[in-house]
mmCIF file of C-alpha atoms in Angstrom:
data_model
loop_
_atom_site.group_PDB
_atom_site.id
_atom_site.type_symbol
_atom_site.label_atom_id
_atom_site.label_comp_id
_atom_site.label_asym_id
_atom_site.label_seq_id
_atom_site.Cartn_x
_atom_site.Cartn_y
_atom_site.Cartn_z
ATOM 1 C CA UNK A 1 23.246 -88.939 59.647
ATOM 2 C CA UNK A 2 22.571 -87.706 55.983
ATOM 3 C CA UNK A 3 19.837 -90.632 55.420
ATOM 4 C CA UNK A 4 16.751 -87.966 56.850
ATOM 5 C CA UNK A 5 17.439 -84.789 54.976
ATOM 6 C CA UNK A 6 17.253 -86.836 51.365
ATOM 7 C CA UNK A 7 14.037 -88.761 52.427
ATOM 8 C CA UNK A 8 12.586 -85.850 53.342
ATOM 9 C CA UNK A 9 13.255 -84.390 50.130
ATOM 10 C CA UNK A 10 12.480 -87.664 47.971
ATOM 11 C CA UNK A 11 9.149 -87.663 49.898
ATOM 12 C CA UNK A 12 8.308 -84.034 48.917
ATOM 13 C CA UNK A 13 9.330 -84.137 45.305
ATOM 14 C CA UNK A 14 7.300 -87.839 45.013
ATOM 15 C CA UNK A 15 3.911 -86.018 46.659
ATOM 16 C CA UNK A 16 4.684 -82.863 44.141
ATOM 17 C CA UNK A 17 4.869 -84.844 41.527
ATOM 18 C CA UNK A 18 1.869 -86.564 42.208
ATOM 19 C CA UNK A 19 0.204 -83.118 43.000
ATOM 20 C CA UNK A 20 1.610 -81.457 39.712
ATOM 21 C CA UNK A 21 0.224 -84.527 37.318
ATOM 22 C CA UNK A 22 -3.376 -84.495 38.992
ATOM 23 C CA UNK A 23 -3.630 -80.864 38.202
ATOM 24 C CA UNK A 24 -2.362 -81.426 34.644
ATOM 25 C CA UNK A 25 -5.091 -83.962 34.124
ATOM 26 C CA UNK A 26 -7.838 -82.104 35.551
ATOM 27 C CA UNK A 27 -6.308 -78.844 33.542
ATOM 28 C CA UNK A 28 -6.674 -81.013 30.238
ATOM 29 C CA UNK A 29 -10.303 -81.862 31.060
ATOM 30 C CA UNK A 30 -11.117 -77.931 31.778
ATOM 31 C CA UNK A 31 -9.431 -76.990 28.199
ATOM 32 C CA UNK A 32 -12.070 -79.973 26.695
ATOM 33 C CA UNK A 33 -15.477 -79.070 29.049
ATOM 34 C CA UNK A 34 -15.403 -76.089 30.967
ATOM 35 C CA UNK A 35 -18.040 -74.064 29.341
ATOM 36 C CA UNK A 36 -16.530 -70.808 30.526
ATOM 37 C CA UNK A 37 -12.592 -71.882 28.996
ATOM 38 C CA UNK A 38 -11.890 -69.498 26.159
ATOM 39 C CA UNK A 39 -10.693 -70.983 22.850
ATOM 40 C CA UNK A 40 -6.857 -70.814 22.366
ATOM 41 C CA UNK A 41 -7.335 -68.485 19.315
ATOM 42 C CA UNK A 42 -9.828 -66.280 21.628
ATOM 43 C CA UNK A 43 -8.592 -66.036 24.490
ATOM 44 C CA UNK A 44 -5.870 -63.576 23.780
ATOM 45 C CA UNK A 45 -5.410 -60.361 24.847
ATOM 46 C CA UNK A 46 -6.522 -58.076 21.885
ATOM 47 C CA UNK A 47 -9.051 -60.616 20.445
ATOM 48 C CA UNK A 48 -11.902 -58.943 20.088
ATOM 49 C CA UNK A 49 -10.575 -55.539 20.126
ATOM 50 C CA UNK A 50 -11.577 -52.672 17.534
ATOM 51 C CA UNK A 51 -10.549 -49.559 16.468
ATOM 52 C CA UNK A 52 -12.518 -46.893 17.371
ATOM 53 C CA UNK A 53 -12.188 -45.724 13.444
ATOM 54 C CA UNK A 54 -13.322 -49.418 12.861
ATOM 55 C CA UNK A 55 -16.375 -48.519 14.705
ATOM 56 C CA UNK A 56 -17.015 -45.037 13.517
ATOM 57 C CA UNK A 57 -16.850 -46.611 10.160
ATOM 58 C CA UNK A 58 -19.180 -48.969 9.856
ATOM 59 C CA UNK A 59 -23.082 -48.597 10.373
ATOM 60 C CA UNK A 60 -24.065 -50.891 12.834
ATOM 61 C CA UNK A 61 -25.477 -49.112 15.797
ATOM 62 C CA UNK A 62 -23.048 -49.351 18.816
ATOM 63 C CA UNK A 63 -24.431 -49.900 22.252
ATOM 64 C CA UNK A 64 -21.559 -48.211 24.645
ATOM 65 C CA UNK A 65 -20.688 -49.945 27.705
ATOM 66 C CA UNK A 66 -18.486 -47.946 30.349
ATOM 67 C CA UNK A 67 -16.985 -50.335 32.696
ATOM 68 C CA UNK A 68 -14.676 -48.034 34.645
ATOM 69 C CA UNK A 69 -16.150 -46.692 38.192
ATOM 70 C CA UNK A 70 -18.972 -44.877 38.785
ATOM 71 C CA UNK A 71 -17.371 -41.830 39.877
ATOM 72 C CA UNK A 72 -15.181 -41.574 36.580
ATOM 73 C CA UNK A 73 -18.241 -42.103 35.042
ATOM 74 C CA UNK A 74 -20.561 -39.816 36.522
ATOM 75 C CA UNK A 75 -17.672 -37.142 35.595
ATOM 76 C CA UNK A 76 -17.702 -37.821 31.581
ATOM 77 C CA UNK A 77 -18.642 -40.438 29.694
ATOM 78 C CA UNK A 78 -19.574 -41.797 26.042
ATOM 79 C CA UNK A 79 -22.649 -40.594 25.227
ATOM 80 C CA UNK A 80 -25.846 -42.997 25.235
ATOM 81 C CA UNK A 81 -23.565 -45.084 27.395
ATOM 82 C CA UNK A 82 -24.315 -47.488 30.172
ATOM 83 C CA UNK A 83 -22.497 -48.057 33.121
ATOM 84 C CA UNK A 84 -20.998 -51.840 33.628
ATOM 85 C CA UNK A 85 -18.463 -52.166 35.836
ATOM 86 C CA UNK A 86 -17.911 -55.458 38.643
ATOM 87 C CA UNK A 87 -17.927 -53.425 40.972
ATOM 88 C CA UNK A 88 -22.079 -53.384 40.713
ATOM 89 C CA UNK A 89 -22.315 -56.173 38.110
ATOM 90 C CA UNK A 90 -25.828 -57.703 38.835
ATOM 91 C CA UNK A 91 -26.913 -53.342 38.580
ATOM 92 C CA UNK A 92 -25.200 -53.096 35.747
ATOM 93 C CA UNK A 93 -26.693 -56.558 33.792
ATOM 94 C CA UNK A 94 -30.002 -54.672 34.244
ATOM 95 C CA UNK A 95 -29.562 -51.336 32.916
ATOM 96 C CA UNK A 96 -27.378 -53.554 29.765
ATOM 97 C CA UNK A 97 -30.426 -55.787 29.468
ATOM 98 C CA UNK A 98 -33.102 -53.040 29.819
ATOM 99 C CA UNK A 99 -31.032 -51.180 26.603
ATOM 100 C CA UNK A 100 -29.828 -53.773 24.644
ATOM 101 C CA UNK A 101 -30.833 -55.142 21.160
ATOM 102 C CA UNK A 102 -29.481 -57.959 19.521
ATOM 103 C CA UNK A 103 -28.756 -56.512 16.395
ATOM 104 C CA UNK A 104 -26.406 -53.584 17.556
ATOM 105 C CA UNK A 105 -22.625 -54.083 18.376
ATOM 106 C CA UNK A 106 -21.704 -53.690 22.295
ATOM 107 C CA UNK A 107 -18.398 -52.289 22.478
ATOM 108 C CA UNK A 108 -17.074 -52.018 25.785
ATOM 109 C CA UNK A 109 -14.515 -49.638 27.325
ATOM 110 C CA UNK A 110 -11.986 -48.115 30.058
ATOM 111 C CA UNK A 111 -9.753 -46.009 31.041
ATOM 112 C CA UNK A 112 -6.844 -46.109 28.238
ATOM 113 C CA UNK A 113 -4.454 -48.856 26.916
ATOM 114 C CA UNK A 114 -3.487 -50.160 30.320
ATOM 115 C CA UNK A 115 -6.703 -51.425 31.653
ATOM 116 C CA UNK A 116 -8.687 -55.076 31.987
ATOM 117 C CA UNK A 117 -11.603 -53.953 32.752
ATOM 118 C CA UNK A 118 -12.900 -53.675 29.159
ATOM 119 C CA UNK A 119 -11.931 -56.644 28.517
ATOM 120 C CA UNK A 120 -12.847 -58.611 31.690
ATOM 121 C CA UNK A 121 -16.488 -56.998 31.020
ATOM 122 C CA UNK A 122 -16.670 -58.230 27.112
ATOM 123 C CA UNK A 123 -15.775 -61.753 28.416
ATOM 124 C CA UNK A 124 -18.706 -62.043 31.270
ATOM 125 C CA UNK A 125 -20.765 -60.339 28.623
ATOM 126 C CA UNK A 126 -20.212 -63.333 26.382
ATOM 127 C CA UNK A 127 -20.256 -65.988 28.979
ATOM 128 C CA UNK A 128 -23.107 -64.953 31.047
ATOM 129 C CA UNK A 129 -25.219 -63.447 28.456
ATOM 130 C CA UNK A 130 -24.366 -65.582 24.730
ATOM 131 C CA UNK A 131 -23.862 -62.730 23.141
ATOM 132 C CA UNK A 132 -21.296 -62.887 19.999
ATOM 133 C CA UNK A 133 -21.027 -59.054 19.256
ATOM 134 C CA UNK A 134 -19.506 -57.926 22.109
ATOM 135 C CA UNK A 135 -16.371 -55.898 21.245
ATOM 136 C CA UNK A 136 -14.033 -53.515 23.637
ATOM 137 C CA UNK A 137 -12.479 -50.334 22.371
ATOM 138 C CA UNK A 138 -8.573 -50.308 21.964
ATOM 139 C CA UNK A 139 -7.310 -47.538 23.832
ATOM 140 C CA UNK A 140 -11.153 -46.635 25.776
ATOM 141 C CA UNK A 141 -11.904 -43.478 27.017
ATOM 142 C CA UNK A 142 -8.875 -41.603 26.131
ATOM 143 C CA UNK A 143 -8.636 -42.455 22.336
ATOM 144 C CA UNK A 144 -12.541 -41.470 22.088
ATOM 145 C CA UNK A 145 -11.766 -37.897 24.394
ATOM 146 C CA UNK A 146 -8.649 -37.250 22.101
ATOM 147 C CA UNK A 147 -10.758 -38.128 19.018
ATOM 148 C CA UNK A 148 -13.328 -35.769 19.712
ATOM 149 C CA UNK A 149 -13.149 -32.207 17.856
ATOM 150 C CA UNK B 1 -2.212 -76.920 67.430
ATOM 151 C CA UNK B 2 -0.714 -74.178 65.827
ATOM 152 C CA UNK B 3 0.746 -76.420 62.924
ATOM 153 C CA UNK B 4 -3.374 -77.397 62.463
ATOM 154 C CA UNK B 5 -3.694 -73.439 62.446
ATOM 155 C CA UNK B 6 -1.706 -72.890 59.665
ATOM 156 C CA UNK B 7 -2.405 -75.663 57.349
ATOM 157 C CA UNK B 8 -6.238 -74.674 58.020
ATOM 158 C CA UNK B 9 -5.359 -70.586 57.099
ATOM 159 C CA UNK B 10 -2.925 -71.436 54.580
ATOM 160 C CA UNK B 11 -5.284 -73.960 52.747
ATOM 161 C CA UNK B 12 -8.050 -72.138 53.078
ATOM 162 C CA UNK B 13 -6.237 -69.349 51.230
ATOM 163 C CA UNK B 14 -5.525 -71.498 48.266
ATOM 164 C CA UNK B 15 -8.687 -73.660 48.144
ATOM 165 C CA UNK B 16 -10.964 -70.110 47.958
ATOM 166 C CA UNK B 17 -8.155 -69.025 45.433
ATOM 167 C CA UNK B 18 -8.273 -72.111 43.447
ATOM 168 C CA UNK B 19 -11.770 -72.712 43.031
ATOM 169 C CA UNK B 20 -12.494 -69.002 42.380
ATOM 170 C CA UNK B 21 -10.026 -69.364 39.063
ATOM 171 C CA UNK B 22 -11.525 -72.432 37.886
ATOM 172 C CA UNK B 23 -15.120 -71.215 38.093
ATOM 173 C CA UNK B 24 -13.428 -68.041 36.108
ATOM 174 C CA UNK B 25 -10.991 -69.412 34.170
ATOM 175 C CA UNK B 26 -11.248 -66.516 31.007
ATOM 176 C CA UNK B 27 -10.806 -64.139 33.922
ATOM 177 C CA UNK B 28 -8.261 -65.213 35.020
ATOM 178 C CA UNK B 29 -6.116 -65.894 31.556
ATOM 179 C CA UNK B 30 -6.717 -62.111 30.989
ATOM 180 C CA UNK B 31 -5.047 -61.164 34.557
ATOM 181 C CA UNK B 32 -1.733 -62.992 33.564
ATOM 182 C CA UNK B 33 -1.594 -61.707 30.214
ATOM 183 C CA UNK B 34 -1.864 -58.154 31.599
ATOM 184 C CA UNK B 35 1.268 -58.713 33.619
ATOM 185 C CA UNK B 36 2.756 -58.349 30.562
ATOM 186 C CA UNK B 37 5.467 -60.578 29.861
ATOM 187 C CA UNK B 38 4.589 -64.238 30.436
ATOM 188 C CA UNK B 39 4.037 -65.891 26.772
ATOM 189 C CA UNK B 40 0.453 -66.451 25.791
ATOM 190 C CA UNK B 41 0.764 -70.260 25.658
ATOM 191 C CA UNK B 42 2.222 -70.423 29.094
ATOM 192 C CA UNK B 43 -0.507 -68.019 30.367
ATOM 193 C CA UNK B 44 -3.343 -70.640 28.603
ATOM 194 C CA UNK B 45 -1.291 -73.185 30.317
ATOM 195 C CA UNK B 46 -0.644 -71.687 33.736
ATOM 196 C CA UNK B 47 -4.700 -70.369 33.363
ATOM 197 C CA UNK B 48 -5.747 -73.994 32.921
ATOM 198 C CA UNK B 49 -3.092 -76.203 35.632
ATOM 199 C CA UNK B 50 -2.686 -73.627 38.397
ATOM 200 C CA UNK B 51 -6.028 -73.060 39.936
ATOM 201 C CA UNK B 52 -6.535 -77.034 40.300
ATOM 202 C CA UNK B 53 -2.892 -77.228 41.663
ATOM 203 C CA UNK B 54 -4.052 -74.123 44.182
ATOM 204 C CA UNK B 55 -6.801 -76.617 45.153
ATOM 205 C CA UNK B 56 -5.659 -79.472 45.528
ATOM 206 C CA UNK B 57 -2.542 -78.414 47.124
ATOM 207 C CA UNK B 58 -5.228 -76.486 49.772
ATOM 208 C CA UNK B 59 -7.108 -79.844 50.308
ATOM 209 C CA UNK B 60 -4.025 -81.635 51.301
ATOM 210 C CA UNK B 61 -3.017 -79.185 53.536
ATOM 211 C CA UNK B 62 -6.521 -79.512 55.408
ATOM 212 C CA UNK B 63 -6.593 -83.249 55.083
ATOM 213 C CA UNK B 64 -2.902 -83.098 56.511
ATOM 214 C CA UNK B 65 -1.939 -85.717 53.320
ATOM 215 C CA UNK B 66 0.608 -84.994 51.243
ATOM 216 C CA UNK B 67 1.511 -81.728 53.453
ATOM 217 C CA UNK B 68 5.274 -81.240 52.037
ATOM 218 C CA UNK B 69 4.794 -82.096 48.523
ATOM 219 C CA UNK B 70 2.013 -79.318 48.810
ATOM 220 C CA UNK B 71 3.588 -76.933 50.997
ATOM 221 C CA UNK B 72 6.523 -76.979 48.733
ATOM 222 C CA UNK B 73 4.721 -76.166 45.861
ATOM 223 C CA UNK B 74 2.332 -73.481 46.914
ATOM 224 C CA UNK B 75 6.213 -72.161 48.957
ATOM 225 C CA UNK B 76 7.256 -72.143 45.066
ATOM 226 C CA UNK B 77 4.157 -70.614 43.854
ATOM 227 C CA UNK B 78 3.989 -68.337 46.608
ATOM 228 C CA UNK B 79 7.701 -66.500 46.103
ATOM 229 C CA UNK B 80 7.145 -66.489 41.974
ATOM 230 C CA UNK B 81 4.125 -64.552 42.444
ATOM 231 C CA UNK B 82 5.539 -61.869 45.015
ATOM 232 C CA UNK B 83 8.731 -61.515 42.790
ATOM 233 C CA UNK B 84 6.265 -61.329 39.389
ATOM 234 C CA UNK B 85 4.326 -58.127 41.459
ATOM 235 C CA UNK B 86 7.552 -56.546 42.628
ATOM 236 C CA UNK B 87 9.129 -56.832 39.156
ATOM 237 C CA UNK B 88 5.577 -55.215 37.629
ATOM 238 C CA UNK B 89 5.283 -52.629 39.896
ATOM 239 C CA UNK B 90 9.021 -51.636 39.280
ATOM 240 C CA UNK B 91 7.681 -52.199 35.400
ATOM 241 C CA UNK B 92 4.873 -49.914 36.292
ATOM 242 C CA UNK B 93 2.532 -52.087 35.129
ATOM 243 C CA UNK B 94 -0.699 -51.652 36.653
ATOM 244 C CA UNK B 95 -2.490 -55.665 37.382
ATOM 245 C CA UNK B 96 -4.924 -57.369 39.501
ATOM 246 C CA UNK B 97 -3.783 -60.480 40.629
ATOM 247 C CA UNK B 98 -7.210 -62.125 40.296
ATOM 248 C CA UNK B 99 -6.520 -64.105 43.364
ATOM 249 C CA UNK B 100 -9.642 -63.495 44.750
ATOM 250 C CA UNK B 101 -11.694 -62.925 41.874
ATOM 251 C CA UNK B 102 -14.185 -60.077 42.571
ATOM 252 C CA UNK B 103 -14.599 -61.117 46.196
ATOM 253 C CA UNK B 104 -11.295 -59.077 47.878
ATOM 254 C CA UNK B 105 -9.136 -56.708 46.946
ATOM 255 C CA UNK B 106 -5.840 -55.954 48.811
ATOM 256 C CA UNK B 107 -5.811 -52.074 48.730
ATOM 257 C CA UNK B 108 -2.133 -51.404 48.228
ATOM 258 C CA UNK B 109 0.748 -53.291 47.069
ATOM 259 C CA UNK B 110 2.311 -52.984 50.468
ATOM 260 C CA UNK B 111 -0.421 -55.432 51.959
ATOM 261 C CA UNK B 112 -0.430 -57.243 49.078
ATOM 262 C CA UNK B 113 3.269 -58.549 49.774
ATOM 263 C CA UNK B 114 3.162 -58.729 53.284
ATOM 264 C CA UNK B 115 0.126 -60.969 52.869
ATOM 265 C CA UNK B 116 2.041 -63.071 50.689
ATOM 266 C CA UNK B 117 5.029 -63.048 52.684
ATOM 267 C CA UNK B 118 3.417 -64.169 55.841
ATOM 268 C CA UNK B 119 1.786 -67.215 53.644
ATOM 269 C CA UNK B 120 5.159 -68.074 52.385
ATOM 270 C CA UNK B 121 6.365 -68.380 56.065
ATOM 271 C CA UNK B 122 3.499 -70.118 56.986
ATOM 272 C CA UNK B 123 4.379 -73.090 53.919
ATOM 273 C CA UNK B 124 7.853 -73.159 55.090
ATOM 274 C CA UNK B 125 6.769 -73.927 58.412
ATOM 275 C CA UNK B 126 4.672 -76.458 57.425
ATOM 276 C CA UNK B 127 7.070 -78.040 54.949
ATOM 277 C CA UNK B 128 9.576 -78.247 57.325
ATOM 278 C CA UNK B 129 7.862 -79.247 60.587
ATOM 279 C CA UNK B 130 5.585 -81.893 58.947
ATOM 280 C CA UNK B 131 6.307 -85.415 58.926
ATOM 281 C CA UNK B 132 7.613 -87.184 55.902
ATOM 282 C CA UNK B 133 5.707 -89.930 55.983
ATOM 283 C CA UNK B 134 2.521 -88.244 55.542
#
């Protein structure tokens, strides 16, 4: 009476099993060759984040990179900024590559603390592009309003 | 015929899901680590296993092989990831899943559940009504 409950069990955990270890070995071989896999050390939330004193201090020139929507952008932004959001990516690659010069600093931003999409843009900037100076502003477009006089 | 239905929706859900993350895997480590509280090594982990469990677990739904060892796990998968939404949205945490990558967005968290929820009843269904031989 009890024998088709536990085989039906035993079957599922044998086929998960199975299931989980396949996905473990093809998740080993995307840390080792996936082109797009972040390092462990830069991967991390916060790597690749700056200061926006950091910035203001040094004397690189900074190419800004809005990635919030176009309406928030239209309303205020950065000045000498670009708009780069997903929602219009391939748009916005064109107006970053018809601006940008290797030897400035990109520094991407948002909305405040709370958003990704800083970040999300920095990383497709890096793996779509190459490009290795490609920063996003801790705290985006509220630290840089609040720091204005 | 409706069994075929669901292992066709409910793998097709998963398979589009899986391969998006794996051809975005960065994007996707940066979507768990804004929910906040999951450990960055299990968020490298989770970023590098899940999306090839999502897949393969949708293939085997379609091919109808391994259908309650998969169903099972996406069931699992399925209930952890409407219980990590509720418990950031009570955090107020604002996230994107990054199920979908850039291709669909669910436009309130309402929709987002009840999505979920009707997948997780779908697996069950198909856990339970599928044969254990296969």
């Amino acid at each position: 009476m009890t024998a088709q409950p536990i085989s039906a069990i035993a079957v599922a955990s044998r086929q998960a099993v199975l299931l989980v270890f396949v996905s473990l070995v093809f998740g080993g071989l995307t840390a080792w060759l996936h082109p797009r896999m972040p390092g462990y050390a830069e991967g991390r939330m916060g790597a690749g984040a700056l200061h926006l004193a950091a910035i203001e201090a040094q004397e690189t020139p900074v190419l800004w990179v809005d990635a919030r929507t176009e309406a928030e952008f239209e309303e205020a932004h950065i000045p000498g900024a670009i708009l780069v959001n997903e929602d219009d990516w391939e748009g916005g690659l064109m107006r970053f590559m018809n601006v940008w010069d290797p030897a400035h600093w990109v520094v991407v931003y948002c909305d405040a603390e709370t958003c990704q999409a800083s970040q999300a843009v920095m990383q497709r900037l890096k793996d779509e592009l190459g490009i290795d100076n490609v920063y996003y502003l801790e705290g985006g477009w509220q630290v840089w309003k609040e720091a204005q006089p | 015929m409706i069994m075929l239905l669901l292992r066709w929706l409910a793998g097709a859900v998963f398979v589009l899901s899986g391969i998006l993350k794996i051809v975005e895997p960065g994007r996707f480590l940066l979507d768990l680590q804004a929910f906040g509280f999951i450990s960055y090594p299990l968020a490298y982990a989770t970023a590098l296993f899940l999306p090839w469990m999502e897949l393969f677990c949708g293939v085997a739904l379609w091919a109808n092989r391994l259908t309650r060892g998969a169903s099972v796990l996406l069931a699992g998968l399925t209930l952890a990831f409407i219980t990590l939404l509720l418990f950031s949205e009570w955090r107020g945490v604002d996230v994107e899943c990054g199920c979908f990558g850039e291709w669909f967005v669910f436009p309130s968290l309402g929709a987002h559940v009840a999505f979920n929820l009707g997948l997780l009843v779908a697996l069950v269904v198909i856990a339970v009504r599928s044969r254990a031989t296969k």
